[in-house]
Coordinates of C-alpha atoms and ligand atoms in Angstrom, one line a residue:
X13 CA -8.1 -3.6 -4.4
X14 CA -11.9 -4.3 -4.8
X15 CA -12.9 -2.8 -1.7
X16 CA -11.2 0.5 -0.1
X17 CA -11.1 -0.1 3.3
X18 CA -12.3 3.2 5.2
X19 CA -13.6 3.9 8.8
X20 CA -17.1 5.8 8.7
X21 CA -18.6 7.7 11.4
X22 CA -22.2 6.8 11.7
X23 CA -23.0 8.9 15.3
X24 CA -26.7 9.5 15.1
X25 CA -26.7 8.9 11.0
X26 CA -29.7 7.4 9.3
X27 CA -29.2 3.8 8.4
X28 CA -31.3 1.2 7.2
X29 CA -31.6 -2.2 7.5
X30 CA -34.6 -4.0 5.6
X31 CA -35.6 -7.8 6.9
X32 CA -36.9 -8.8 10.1
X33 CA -34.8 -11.9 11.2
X34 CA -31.9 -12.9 12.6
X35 CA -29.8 -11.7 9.7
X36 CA -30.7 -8.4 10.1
X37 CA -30.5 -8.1 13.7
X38 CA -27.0 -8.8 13.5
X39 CA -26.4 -6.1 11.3
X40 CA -28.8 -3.8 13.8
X41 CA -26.3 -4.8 16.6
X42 CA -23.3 -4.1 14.9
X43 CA -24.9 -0.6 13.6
X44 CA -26.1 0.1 17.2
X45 CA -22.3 -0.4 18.2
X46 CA -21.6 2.8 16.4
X47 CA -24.5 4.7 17.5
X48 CA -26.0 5.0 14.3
X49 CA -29.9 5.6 14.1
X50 CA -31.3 2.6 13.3
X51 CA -34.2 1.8 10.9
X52 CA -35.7 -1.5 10.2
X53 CA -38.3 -2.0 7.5
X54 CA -40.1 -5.3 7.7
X55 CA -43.7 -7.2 8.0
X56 CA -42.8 -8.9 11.1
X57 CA -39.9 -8.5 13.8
X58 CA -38.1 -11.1 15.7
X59 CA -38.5 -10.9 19.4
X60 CA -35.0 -9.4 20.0
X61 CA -35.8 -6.5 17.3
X62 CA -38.7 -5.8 18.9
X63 CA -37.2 -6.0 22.5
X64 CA -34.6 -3.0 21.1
X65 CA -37.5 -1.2 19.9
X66 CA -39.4 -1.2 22.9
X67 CA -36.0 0.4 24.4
X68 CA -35.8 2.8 21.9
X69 CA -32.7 1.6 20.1
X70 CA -34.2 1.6 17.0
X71 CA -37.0 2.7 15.0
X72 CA -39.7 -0.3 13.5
X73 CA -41.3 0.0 10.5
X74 CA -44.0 -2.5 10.1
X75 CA -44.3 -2.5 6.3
X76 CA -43.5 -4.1 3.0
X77 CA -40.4 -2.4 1.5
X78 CA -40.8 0.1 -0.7
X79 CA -38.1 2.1 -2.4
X80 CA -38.9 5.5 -0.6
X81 CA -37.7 3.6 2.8
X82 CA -34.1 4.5 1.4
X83 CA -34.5 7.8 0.6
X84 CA -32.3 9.9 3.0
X85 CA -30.4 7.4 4.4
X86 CA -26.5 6.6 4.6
X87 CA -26.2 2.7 4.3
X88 CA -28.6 0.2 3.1
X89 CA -28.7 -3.5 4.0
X90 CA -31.0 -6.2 2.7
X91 CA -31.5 -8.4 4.8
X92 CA -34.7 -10.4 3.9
X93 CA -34.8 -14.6 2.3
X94 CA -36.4 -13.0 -1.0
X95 CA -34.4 -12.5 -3.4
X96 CA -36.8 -10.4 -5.3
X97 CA -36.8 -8.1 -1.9
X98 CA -33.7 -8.1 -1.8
X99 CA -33.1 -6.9 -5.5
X100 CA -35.2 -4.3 -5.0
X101 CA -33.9 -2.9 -1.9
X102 CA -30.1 -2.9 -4.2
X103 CA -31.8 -0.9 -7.3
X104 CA -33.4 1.7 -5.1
X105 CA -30.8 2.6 -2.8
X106 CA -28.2 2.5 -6.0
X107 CA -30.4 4.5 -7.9
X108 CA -30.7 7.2 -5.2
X109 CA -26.0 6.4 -5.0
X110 CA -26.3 5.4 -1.4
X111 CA -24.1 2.3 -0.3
X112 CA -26.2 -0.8 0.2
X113 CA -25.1 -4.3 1.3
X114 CA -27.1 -7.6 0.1
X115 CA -26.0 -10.5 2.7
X116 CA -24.8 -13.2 1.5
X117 CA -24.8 -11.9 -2.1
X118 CA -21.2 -10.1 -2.4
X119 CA -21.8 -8.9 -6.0
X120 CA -24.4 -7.0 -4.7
X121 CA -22.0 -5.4 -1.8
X122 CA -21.0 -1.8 -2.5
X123 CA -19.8 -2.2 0.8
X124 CA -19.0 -5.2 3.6
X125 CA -19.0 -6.0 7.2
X126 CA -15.1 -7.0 8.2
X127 CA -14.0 -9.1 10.8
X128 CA -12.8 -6.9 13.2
X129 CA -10.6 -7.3 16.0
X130 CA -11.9 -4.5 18.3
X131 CA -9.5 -2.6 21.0
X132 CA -11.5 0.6 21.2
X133 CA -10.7 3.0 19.6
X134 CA -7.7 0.3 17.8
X135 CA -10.4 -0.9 15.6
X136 CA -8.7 -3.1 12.7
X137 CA -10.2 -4.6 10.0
X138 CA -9.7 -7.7 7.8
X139 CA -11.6 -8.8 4.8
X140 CA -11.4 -11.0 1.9
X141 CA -13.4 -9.3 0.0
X142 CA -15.9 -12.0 -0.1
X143 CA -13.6 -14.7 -1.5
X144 CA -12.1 -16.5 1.3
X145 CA -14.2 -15.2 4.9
X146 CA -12.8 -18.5 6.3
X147 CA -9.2 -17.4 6.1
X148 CA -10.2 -14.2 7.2
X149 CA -11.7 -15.1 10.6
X150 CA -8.3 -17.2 11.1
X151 CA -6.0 -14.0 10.3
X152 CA -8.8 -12.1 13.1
X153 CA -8.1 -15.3 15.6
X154 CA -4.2 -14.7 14.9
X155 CA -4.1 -11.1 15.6
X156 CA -6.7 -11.4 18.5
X157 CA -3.7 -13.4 20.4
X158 CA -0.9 -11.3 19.6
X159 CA -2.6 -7.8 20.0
X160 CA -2.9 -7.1 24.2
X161 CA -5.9 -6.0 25.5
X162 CA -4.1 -2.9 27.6
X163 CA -3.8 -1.6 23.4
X164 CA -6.8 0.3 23.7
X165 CA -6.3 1.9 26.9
X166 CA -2.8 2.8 25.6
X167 CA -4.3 4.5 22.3
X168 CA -6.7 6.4 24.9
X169 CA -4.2 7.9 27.0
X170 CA -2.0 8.8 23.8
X171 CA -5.2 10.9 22.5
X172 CA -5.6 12.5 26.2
X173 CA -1.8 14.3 25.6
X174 CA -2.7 14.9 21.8
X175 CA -3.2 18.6 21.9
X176 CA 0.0 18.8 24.8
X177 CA 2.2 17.0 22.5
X178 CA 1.0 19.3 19.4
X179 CA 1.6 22.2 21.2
X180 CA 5.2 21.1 22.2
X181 CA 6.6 19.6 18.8
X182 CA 5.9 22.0 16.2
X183 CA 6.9 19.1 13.5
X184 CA 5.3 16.0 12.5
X185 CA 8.7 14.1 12.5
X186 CA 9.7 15.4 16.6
X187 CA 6.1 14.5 17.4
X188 CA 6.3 10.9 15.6
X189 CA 9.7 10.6 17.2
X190 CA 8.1 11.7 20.9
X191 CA 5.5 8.8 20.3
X192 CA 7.9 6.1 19.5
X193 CA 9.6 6.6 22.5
X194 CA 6.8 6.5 24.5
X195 CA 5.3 3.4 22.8
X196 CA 9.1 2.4 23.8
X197 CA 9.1 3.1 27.2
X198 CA 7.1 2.1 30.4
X199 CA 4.7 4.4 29.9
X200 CA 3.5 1.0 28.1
X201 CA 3.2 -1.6 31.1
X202 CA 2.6 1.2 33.5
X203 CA -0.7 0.9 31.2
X204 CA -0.7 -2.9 31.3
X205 CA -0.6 -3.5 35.2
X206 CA -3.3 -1.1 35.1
X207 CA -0.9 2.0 36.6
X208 CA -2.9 4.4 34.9
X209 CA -1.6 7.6 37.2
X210 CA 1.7 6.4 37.1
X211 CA 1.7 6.2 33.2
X212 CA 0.0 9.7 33.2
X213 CA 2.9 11.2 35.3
X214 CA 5.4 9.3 33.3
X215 CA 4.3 11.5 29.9
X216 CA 3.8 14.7 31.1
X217 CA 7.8 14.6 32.4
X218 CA 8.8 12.9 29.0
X219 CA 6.9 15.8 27.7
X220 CA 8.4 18.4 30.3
X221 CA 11.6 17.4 30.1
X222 CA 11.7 15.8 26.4
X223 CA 15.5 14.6 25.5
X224 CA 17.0 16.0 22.5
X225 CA 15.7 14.1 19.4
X226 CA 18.4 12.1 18.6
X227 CA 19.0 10.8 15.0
X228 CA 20.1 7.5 14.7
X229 CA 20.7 5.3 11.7
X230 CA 19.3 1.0 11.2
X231 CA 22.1 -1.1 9.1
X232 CA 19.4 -3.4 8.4
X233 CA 19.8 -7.0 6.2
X234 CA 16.7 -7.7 4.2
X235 CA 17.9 -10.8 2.9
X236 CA 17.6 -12.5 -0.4
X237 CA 14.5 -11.4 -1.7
X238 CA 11.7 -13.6 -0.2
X239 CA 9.3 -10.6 2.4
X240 CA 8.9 -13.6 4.7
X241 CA 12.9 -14.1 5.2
X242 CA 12.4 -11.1 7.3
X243 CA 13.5 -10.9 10.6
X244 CA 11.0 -9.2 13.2
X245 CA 13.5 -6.5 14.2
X246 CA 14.1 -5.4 10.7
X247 CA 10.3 -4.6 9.8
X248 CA 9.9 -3.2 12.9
X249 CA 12.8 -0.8 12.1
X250 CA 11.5 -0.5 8.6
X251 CA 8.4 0.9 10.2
X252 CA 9.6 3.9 12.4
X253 CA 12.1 5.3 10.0
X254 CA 12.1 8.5 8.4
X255 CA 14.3 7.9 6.0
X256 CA 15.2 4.8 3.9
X257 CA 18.4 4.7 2.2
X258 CA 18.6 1.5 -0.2
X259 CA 19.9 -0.5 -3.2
X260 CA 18.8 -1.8 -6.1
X261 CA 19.2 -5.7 -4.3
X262 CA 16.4 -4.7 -2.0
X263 CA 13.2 -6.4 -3.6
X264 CA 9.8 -4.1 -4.5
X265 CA 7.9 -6.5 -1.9
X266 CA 10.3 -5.6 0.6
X267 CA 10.0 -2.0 0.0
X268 CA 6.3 -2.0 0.1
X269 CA 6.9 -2.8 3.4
X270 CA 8.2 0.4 5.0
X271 CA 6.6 2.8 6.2
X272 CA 4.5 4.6 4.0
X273 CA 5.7 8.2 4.7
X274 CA 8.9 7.3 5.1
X275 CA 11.3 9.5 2.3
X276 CA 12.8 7.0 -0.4
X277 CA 16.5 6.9 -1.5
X278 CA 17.9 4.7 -4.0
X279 CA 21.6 4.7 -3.6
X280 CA 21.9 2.2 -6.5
X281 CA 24.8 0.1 -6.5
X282 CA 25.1 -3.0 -9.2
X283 CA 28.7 -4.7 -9.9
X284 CA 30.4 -1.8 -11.9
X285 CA 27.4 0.6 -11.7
X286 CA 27.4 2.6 -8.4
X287 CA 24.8 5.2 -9.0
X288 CA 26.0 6.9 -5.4
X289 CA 29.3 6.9 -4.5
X290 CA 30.0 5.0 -1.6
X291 CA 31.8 7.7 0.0
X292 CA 28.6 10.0 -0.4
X293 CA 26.1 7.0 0.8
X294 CA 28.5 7.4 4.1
X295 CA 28.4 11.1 4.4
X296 CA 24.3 11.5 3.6
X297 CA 23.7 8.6 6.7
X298 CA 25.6 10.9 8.7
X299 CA 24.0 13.8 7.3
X300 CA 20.3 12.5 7.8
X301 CA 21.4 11.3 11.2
X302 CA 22.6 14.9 12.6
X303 CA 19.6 16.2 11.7
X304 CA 17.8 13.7 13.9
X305 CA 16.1 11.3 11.6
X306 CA 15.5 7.8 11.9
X307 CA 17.6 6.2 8.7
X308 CA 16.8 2.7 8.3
X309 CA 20.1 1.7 5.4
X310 CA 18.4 -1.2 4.2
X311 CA 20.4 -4.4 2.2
X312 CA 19.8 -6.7 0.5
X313 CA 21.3 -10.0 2.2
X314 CA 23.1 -9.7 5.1
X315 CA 24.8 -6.0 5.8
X316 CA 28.0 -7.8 7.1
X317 CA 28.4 -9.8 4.2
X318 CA 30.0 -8.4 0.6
X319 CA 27.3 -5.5 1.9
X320 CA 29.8 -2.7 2.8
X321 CA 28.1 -2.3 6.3
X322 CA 31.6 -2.5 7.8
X323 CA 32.4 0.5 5.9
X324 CA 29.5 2.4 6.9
X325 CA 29.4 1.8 10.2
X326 CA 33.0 2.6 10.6
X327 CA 32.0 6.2 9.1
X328 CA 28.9 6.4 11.7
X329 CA 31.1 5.5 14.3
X330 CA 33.8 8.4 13.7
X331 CA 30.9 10.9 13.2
X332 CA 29.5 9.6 17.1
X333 CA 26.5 8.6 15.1
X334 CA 24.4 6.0 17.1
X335 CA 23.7 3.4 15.1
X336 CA 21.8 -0.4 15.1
X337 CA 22.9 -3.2 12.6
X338 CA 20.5 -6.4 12.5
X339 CA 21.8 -9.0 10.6
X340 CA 19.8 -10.5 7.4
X341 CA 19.9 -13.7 6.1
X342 CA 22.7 -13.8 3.4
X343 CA 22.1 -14.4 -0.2
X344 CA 24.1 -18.3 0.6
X345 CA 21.8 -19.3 3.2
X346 CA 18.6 -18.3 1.3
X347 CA 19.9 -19.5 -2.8
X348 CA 21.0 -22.5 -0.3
X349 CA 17.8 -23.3 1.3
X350 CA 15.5 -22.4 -1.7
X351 CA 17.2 -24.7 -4.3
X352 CA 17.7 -27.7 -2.0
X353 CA 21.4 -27.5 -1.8
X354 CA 22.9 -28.3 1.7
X355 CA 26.2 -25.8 1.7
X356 CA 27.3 -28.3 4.3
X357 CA 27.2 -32.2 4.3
X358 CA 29.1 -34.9 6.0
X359 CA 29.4 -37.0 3.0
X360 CA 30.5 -34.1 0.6
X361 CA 31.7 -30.8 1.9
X362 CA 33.1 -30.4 5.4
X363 CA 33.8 -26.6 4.7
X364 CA 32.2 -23.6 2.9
X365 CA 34.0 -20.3 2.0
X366 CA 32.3 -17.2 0.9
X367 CA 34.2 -15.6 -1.9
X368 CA 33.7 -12.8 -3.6
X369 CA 34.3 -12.5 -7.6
X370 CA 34.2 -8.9 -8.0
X371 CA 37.3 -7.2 -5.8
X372 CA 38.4 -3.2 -5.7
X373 CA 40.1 -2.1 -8.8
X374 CA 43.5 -2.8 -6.7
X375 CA 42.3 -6.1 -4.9
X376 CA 44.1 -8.9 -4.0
X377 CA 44.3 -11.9 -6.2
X378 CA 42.2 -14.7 -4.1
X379 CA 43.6 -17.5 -2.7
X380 CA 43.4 -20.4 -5.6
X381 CA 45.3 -23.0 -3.9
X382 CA 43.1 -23.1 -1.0
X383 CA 40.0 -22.5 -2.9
X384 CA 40.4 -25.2 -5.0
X385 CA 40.6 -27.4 -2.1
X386 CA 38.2 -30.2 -2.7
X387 CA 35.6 -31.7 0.0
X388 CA 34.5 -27.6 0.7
X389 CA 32.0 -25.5 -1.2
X390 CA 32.4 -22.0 -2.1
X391 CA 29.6 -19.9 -2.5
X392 CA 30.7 -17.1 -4.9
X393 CA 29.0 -13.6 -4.6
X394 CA 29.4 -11.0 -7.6
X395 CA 31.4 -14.0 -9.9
X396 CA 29.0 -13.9 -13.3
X397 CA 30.8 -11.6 -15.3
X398 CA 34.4 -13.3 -14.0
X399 CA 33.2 -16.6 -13.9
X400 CA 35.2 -17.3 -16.9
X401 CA 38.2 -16.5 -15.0
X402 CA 37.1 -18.3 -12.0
X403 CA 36.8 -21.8 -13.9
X404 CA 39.7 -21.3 -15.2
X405 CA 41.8 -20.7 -11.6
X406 CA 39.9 -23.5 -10.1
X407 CA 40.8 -25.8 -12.7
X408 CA 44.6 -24.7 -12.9
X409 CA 45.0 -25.1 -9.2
X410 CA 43.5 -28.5 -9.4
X411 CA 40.0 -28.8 -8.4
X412 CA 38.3 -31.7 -10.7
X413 CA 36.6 -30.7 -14.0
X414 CA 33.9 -32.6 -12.9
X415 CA 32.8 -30.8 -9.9
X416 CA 29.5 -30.3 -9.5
X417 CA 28.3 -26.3 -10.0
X418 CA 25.0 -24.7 -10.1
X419 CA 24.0 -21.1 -10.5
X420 CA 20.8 -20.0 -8.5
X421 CA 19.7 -16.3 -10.1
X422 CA 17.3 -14.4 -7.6
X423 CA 17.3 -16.8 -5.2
X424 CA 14.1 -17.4 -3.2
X425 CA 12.4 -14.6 -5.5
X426 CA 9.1 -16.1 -7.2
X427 CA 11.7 -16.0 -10.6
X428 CA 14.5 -18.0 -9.1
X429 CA 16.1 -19.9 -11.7
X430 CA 18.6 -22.6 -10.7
X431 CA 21.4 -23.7 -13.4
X432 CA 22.7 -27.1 -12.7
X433 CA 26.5 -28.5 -14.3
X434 CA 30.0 -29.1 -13.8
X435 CA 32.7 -26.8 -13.2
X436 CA 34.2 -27.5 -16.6
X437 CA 30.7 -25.8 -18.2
X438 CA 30.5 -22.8 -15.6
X439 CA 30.8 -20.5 -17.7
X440 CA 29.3 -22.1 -20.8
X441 CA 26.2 -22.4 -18.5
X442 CA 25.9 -18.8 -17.7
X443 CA 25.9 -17.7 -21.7
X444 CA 23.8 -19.9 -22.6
X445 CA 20.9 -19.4 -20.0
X446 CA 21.9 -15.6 -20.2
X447 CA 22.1 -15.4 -15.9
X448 CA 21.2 -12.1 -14.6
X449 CA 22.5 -10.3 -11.4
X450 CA 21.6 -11.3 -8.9
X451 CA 23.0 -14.7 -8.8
X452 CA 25.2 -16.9 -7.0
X453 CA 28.2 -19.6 -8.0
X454 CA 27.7 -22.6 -5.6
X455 CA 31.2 -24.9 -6.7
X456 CA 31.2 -28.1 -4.8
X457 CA 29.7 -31.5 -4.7
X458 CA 26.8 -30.4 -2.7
X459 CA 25.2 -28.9 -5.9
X460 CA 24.9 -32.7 -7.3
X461 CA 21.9 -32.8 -4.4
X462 CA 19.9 -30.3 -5.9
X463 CA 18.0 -33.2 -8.3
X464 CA 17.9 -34.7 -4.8
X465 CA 16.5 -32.5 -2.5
X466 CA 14.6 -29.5 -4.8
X467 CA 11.4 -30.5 -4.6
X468 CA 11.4 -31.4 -0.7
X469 CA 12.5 -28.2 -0.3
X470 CA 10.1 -26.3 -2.1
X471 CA 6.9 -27.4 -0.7
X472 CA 8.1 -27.6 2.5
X473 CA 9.4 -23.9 2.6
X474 CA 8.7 -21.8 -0.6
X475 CA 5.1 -22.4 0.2
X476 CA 4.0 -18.6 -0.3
X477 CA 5.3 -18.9 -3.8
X478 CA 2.7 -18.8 -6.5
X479 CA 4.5 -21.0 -8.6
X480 CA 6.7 -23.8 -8.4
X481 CA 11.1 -23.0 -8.4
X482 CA 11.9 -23.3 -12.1
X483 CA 14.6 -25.7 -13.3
X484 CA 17.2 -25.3 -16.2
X485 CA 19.1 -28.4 -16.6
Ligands
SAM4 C1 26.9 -6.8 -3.2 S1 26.6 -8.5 -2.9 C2 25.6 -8.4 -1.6 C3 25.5 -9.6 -0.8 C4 24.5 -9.5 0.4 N1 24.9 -8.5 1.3 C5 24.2 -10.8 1.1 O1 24.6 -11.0 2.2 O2 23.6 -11.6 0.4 C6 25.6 -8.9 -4.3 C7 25.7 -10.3 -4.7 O3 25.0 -11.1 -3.7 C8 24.4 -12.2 -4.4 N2 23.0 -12.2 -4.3 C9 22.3 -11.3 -3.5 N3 21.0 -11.6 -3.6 C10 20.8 -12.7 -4.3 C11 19.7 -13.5 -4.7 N4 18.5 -13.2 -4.4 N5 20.0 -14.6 -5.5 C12 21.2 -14.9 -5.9 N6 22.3 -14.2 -5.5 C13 22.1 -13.1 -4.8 C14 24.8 -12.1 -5.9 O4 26.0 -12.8 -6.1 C15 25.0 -10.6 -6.0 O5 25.9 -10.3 -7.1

């Protein structure tokens, strides 16, 4: 981070800005918004400046700069077209450590102006450091549409009932949790339709009359790997909990994405390496739960899906344990879409199975007749370490040495590697390109279009990756 974005309180602080033109006015204007004392050093004035002046605004200093100007004050800002000026305003103010700003001239920024997007006092700020202002101003425009105005008076009426609130929840967490169900409730377009008595009356009997905090727990899917295959609803969730219980599968960008106080717990889980005992994941949800925390039980993929949700939920459920579950997108439907491989197609595969290569210790043999079916693509979760076993079952019920395979390891991650071949090499494949977990079998003649359809499917949808999908024959 080359710039640490903090909110400084200039009420009545010292500030100068040296330059006499437009330039600097700006800067005086945007100073003047937070009531900073304003000092311009310059030969000449523009009318406006002088107008501001003459209304007491701001103090004019009709002289060529000098490097006492700075002395005393909080921010700097050269403002001037000479560049020798402008030097010299940046060497005194740095040798006396005070924060200057050289427009137009971003080495010489020890601090910058953001775009802002300004719902008083929701002030957020947005820069580029310099590198990219363009993009942004569109990132401002963006968030000006989906930010409503009633925001601000919202934020206003939540500082009126501060000190009430802090009196009645001893704890952060029961205030936090008092806060998001008022930001739940219609308190919030009370605000909006401008019912500002009626929202008033509305908090103080939430307040009065608070419901017991209730804990409740978020099955949430995460998906493959890819932070954009997020849905909404999940990173909202992410962003109230208190807790986050989650697995290995669960990629770092995802996790930077929860809330930043939230408390962390890895409950591990890898095929044959189950750091936490499932048993004990159930019983801790619970656990966090009855003490009235917000648990978001975060997975990778979908929860529903070879993700042991049904077996958590089915504890929550005997314990009376409210509970949420918001689907993900499932590690099929992302390796699918990311490697150009249609899991369905008219021509090749009128059905798809979802199959599982690693069962419980006492599991079921699968069913190989069907599976080996042909016309129908299976997409196999957990099969690298049996994968010798499941070429070998596929074959000896039938289905043709020939049929098209490819392995996709961490799928629509920026290190997705797809593994193209026939079901005769499956496991050959595997060795040889040494395919980590995650990955996933797809068996069928769908994987043939891969060569096909790889590239079209990158740039049209794996456009936030740095670099392009990489290939292995
Ligand atoms: C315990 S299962 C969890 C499946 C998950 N609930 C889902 O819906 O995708 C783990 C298996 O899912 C597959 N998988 C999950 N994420 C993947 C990814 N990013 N790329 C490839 N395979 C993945 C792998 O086969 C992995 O061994």
């Amino acid at each position: 981070m080359q710039y640490l974005p903090i909110f400084t309180k200039l009420d009545d602080r010292p500030v100068l800005v040296v330059g006499g033109g437009d330039v600097a006015l700006r800067k005086c204007q945007a100073f003047l918004k937070a009531r900073a004392q304003v000092t311009v050093v310059a030969p000449e004035f523009c009318t406006e400046l002088t107008e501001l002046a003459a209304q007491e605004k701001l103090t004019l200093v009709k002289e060529y700069f000098d490097t006492h100007h700075v002395l005393g004050m909080m921010l700097v800002i050269a403002a001037t077209d000479n560049e020798t000026v402008n030097q010299a305003v940046f060497d005194a103010a740095n040798a006396q450590n005070i924060f200057v700003n050289v427009v137009d001239d971003q080495p010489k920024c020890g601090f910058i102006f953001p775009s802002i997007v300004d719902r008083d006092p929701i002030t957020i700020a947005i820069s580029s450091a310099g590198t990219a202002p363009v993009l942004a101003r569109r990132i401002r425009e963006k968030l000006e549409t989906v930010i409503p105005h009633h925001t601000g008076k919202l934020a206003r009426l939540a500082g009126d009932f501060r000190d009430q609130v802090k009196a009645r929840f001893k704890s952060f967490s029961d205030r936090r949790q008092f806060w998001e169900r008022v930001f739940d409730s219609s308190v919030v377009s009370k605000v909006q339709t401008g019912d500002e008595q009626g929202a008033q009356q509305q908090l103080t009997e939430m307040l009065t009359q608070p419901s017991k905090l209730e804990g409740e727990v978020y099955v949430v899917g995460a998906g493959p790997g890819d932070p954009e295959l997020l849905t909404i609803k999940a990173l909202q969730l992410m962003q109230q909990a208190d807790v986050v219980v989650y697995d290995y599968l669960v990629s770092d960008e995802i996790m930077d994405l929860v809330r930043r106080d939230a408390d962390l717990v890895c409950v591990g889980k890898r095929a044959g390496n189950h750091s936490v005992k499932q048993e004990d994941t159930n019983q801790m949800l619970v656990n966090f739960a009855k003490q009235g925390k917000k648990v978001c039980r975060i997975k990778g993929g979908d929860p529903f899906i070879y993700g042991r949700g049904g077996e958590e939920v089915q504890v929550l459920a005997q314990h009376g344990v409210k509970y949420q579950i918001v689907p993900g997108i499932t590690a099929a439907a992302g390796c699918s879409a990311y490697s150009g491989i249609p899991l369905t197609h008219r021509d090749h595969a009128q059905a798809i199975q979802f199959v599982t290569g690693h069962c419980k210790k006492d599991g079921q043999e699968l069913d190989w007749r069907g599976l080996a079916q042909p016309n129908q693509t299976l997409a196999v979760y957990m099969g690298v370490i049996k994968s010798p076993h499941i070429q070998a079952k596929l074959l000896e019920h039938g289905r043709a040495p020939e049929t098209p395979i490819a392995i996709v390891e961490n799928g629509t991650r920026q290190s997705q590697r797809v593994v193209r071949g026939t079901l005769s090499e499956l496991a050959e494949k595997i060795e040889q390109h040494d395919i980590q977990s995650p990955a996933l079998l797809i068996i069928g003649e769908v994987a043939a279009l891969h060569e096909e359809l790889a590239w079209f499917g990158q740039s049209e949808q794996v456009s936030s990756f740095a670099q392009p999908i990489t290939q292995v024959a």
